[in-house]
Coordinates of C-alpha atoms in Angstrom, one line a residue:
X1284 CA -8.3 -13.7 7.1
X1285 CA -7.2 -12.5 10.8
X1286 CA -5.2 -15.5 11.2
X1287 CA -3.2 -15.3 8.7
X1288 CA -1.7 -11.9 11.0
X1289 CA 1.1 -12.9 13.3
X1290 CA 2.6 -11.1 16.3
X1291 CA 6.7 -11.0 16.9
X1292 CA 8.5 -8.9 19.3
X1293 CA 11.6 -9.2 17.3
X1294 CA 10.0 -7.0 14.1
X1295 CA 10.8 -4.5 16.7
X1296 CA 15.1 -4.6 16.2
X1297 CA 17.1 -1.2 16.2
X1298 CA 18.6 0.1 14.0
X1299 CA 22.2 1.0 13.4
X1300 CA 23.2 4.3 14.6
X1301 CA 26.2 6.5 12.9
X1302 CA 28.8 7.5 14.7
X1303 CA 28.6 11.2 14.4
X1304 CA 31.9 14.0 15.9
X1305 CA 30.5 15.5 19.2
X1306 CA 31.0 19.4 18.9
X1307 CA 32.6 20.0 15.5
X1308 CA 33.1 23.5 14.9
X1309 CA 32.7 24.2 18.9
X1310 CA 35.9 23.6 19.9
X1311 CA 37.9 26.1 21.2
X1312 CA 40.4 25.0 18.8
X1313 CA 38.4 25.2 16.0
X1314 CA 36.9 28.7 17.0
X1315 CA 40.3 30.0 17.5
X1316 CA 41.2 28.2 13.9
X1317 CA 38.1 30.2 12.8
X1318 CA 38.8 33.6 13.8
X1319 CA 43.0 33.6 12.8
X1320 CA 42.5 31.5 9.5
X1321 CA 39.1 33.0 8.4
X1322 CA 38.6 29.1 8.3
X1323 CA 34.5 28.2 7.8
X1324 CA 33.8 24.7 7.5
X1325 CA 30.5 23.5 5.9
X1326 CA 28.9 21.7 8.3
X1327 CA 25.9 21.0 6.9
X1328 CA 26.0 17.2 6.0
X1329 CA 27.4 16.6 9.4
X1330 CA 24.2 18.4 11.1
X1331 CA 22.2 16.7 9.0
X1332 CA 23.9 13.5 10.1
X1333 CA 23.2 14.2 14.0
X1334 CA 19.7 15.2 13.2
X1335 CA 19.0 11.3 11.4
X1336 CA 20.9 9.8 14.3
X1337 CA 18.9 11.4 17.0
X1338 CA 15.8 10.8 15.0
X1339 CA 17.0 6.5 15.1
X1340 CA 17.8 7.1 18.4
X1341 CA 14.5 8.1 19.3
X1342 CA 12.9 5.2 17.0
X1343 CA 15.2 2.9 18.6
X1344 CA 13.8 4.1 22.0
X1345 CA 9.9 3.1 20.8
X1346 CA 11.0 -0.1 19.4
X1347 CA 12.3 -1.7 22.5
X1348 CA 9.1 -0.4 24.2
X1349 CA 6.9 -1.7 21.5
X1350 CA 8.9 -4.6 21.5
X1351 CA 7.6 -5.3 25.4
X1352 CA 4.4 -5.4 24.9
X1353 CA 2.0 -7.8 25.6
X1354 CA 0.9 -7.5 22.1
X1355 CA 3.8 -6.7 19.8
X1356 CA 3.4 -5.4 16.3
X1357 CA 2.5 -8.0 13.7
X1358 CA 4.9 -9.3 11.2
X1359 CA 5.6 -7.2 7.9
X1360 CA 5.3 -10.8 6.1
X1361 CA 2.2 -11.8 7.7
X1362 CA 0.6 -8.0 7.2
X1363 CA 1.7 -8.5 3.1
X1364 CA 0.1 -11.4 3.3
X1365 CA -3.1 -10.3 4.5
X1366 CA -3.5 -7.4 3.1
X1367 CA -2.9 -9.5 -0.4
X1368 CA -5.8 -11.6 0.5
X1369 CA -7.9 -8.7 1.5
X1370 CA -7.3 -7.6 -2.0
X1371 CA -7.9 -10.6 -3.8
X1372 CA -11.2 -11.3 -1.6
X1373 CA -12.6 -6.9 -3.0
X1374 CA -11.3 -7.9 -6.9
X1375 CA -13.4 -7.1 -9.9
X1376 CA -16.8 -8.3 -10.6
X1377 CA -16.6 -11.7 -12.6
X1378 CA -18.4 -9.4 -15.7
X1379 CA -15.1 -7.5 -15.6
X1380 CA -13.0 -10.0 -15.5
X1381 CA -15.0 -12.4 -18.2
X1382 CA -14.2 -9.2 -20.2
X1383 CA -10.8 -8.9 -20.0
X1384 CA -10.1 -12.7 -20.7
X1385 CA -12.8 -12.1 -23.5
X1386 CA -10.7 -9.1 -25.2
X1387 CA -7.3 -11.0 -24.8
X1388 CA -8.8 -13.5 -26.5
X1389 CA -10.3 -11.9 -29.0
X1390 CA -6.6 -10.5 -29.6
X1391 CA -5.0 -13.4 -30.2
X1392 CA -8.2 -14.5 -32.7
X1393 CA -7.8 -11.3 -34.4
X1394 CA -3.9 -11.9 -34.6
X1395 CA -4.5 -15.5 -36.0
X1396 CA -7.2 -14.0 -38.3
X1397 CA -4.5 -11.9 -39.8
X1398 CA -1.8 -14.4 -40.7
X1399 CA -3.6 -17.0 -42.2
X1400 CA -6.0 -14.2 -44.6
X1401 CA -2.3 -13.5 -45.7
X1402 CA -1.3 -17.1 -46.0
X1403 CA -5.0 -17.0 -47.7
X1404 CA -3.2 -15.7 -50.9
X1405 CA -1.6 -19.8 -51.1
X1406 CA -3.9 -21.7 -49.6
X1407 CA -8.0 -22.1 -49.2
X1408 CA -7.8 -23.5 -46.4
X1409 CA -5.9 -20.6 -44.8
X1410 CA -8.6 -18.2 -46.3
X1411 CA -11.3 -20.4 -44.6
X1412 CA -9.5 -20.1 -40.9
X1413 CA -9.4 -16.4 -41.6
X1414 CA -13.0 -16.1 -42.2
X1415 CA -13.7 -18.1 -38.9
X1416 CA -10.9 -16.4 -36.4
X1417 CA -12.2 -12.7 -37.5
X1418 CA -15.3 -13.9 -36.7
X1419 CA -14.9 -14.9 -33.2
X1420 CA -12.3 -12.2 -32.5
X1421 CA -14.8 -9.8 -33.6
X1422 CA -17.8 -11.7 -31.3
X1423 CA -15.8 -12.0 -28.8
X1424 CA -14.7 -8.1 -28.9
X1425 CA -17.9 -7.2 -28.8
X1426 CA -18.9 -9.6 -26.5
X1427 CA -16.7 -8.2 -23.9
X1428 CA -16.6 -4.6 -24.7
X1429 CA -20.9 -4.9 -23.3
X1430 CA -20.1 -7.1 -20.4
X1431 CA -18.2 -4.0 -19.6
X1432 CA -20.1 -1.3 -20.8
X1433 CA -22.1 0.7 -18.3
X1434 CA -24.0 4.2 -19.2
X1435 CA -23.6 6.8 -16.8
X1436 CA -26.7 9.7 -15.9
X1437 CA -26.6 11.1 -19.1
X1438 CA -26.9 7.4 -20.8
X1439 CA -23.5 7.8 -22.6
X1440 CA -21.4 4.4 -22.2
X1441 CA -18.5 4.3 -20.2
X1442 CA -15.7 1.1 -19.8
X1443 CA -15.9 0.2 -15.6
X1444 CA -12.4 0.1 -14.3
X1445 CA -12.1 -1.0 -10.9
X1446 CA -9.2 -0.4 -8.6
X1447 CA -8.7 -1.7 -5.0
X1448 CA -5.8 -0.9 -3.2
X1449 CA -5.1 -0.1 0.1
X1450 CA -5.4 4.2 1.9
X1451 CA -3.8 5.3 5.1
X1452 CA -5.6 8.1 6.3
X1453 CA -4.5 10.1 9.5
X1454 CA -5.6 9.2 12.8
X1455 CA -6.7 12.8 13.2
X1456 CA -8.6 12.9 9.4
X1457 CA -10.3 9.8 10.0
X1458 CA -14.2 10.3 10.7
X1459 CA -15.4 6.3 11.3
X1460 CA -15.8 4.8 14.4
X1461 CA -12.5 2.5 15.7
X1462 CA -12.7 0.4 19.0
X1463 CA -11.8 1.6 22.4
X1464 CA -8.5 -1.0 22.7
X1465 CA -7.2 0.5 19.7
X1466 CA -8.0 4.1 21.0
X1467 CA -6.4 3.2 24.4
X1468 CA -3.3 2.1 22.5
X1469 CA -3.0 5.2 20.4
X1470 CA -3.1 6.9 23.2
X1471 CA -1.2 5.6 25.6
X1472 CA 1.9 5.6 23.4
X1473 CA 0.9 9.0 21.9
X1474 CA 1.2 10.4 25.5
X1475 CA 4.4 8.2 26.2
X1476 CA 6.0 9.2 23.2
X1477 CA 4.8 12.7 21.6
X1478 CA 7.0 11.9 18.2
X1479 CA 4.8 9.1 17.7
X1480 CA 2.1 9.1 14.6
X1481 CA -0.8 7.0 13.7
X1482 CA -2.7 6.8 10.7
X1483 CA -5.3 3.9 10.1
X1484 CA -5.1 1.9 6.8
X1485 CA -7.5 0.3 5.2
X1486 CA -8.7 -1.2 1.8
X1487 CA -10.9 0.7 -0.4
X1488 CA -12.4 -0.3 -3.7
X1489 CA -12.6 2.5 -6.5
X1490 CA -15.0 2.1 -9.5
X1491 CA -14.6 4.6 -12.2
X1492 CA -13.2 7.1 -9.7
X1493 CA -15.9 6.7 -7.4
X1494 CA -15.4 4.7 -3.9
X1495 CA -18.0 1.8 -3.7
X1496 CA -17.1 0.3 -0.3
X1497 CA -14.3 0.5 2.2
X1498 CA -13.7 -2.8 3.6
X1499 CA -13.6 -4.5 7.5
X1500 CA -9.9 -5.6 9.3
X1501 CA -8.9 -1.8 9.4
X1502 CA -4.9 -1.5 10.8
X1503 CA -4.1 0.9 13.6
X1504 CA -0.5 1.7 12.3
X1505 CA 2.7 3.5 14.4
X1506 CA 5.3 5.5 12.5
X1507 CA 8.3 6.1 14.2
X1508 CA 10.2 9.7 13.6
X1509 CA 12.5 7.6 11.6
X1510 CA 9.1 7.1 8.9
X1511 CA 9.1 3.5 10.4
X1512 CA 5.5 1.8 9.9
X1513 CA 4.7 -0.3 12.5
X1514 CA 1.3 -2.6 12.4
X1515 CA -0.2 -2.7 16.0
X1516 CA -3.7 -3.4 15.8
X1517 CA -6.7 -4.7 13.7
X1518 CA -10.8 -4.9 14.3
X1519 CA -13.4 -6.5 12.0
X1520 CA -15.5 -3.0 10.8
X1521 CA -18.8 -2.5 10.9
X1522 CA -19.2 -5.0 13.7
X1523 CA -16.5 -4.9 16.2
X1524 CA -17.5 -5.6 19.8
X1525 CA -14.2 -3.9 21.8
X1526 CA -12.2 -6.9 21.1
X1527 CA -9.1 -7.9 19.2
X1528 CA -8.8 -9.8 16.2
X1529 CA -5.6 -10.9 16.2

């Protein structure tokens, strides 16, 4: 799975920048125009404006530094396509899925059962297909409602559902163990760049509400003040040795 994860320095591009009036409002023009014509502009959207450009400028400013590094973020193509494999490898147990393909089924036998009872009326040969696809849509209904029936602690049944997807989490909420390279990058470009955030994502598989198992190839991720994610490191969990992946 690892190597399908690419590196590219040039995920790393800025971004445009506004052009945004130095001073508005602070001119001694516009002071004087302020005091004689009662004027007061609302300035709002233009503060607002400097504030998201300074906030770019300061991404911009982490880009081109993450850009030079030796390791450069990986490709948001390449992390798609991983983290898509990832989720295909944790999918539902084969009972589960028997049982979905089992109740579509059954559906369609049901919905064939249906017309030909009413072409039944005409025909006995229509009446005999009805008897036959209620039967299987009814066997097979059954059928796949108990290959997905489970009882909890009280012994009343319950449908499994199971959900994988993939949880950022915090660098600073996160209680497992990561390796010290990933570490040592976190914190070199924490202290470099104080706006910088890191969170660690990983994939999680949820039955019924309840997590069964978190799965290896965590992602140390970057985000820029501009809410920019940036992929920069991944480690095989629960046995990394201190060494990259990819």
């Amino acid at each position: 799975m690892i190597a399908t994860l690419k590196r590219d320095a040039s995920v790393c591009k800025a971004m445009p920048i506004s052009n945004v009036p130095e001073g508005l409002g602070e001119t001694d023009v516009m002071r004087k125009a302020s005091k004689v014509l009662n004027y007061r502009p609302d300035l709002s959207e233009i503060r607002r404006a400097k504030e998201t450009a300074e906030t770019i400028l300061r991404s911009n400013e982490i880009r081109a530094f993450l850009a030079g590094l030796d390791d450069p973020p990986f490709t948001a193509v390449s992390v798609a396509k991983y983290k898509k494999r990832m989720a295909a490898k944790a999918a539902r147990p084969w009972s589960e899925n028997l049982s979905i393909a089992g109740i579509a089924c059954a559906i369609v036998a049901l919905a064939v059962g249906i017309v030909a009872g009413l072409m039944g009326i005409f025909s006995s040969d229509a009446h005999a297909l009805c008897g036959w696809a209620l039967l299987v849509g009814f066997g097979l209904a059954i059928t796949s409602i108990c290959l997905n029936v489970r009882f909890d602690f009280l012994g009343n049944p319950m449908l499994v559902k199971t959900e994988v997807q993939w949880q950022a989490y915090s660098i600073a909420e996160y209680r497992k163990a990561i390796p010290e390279f990933a570490a040592q990058t976190a914190t070199d470009l924490k202290e470099r760049f104080n706006t910088l955030e890191f969170v660690i994502e990983e994939l999680q598989v949820r039955r019924n509400e309840r997590i069964l198992l978190e799965l290896s190839d965590p992602f140390l991720v970057a985000v820029l003040p501009d809410g920019s994610w940036y992929h920069l490191e991944v480690w095989n969990e629960p046995t990394f040795k201190g060494q990259r992946m990819a």
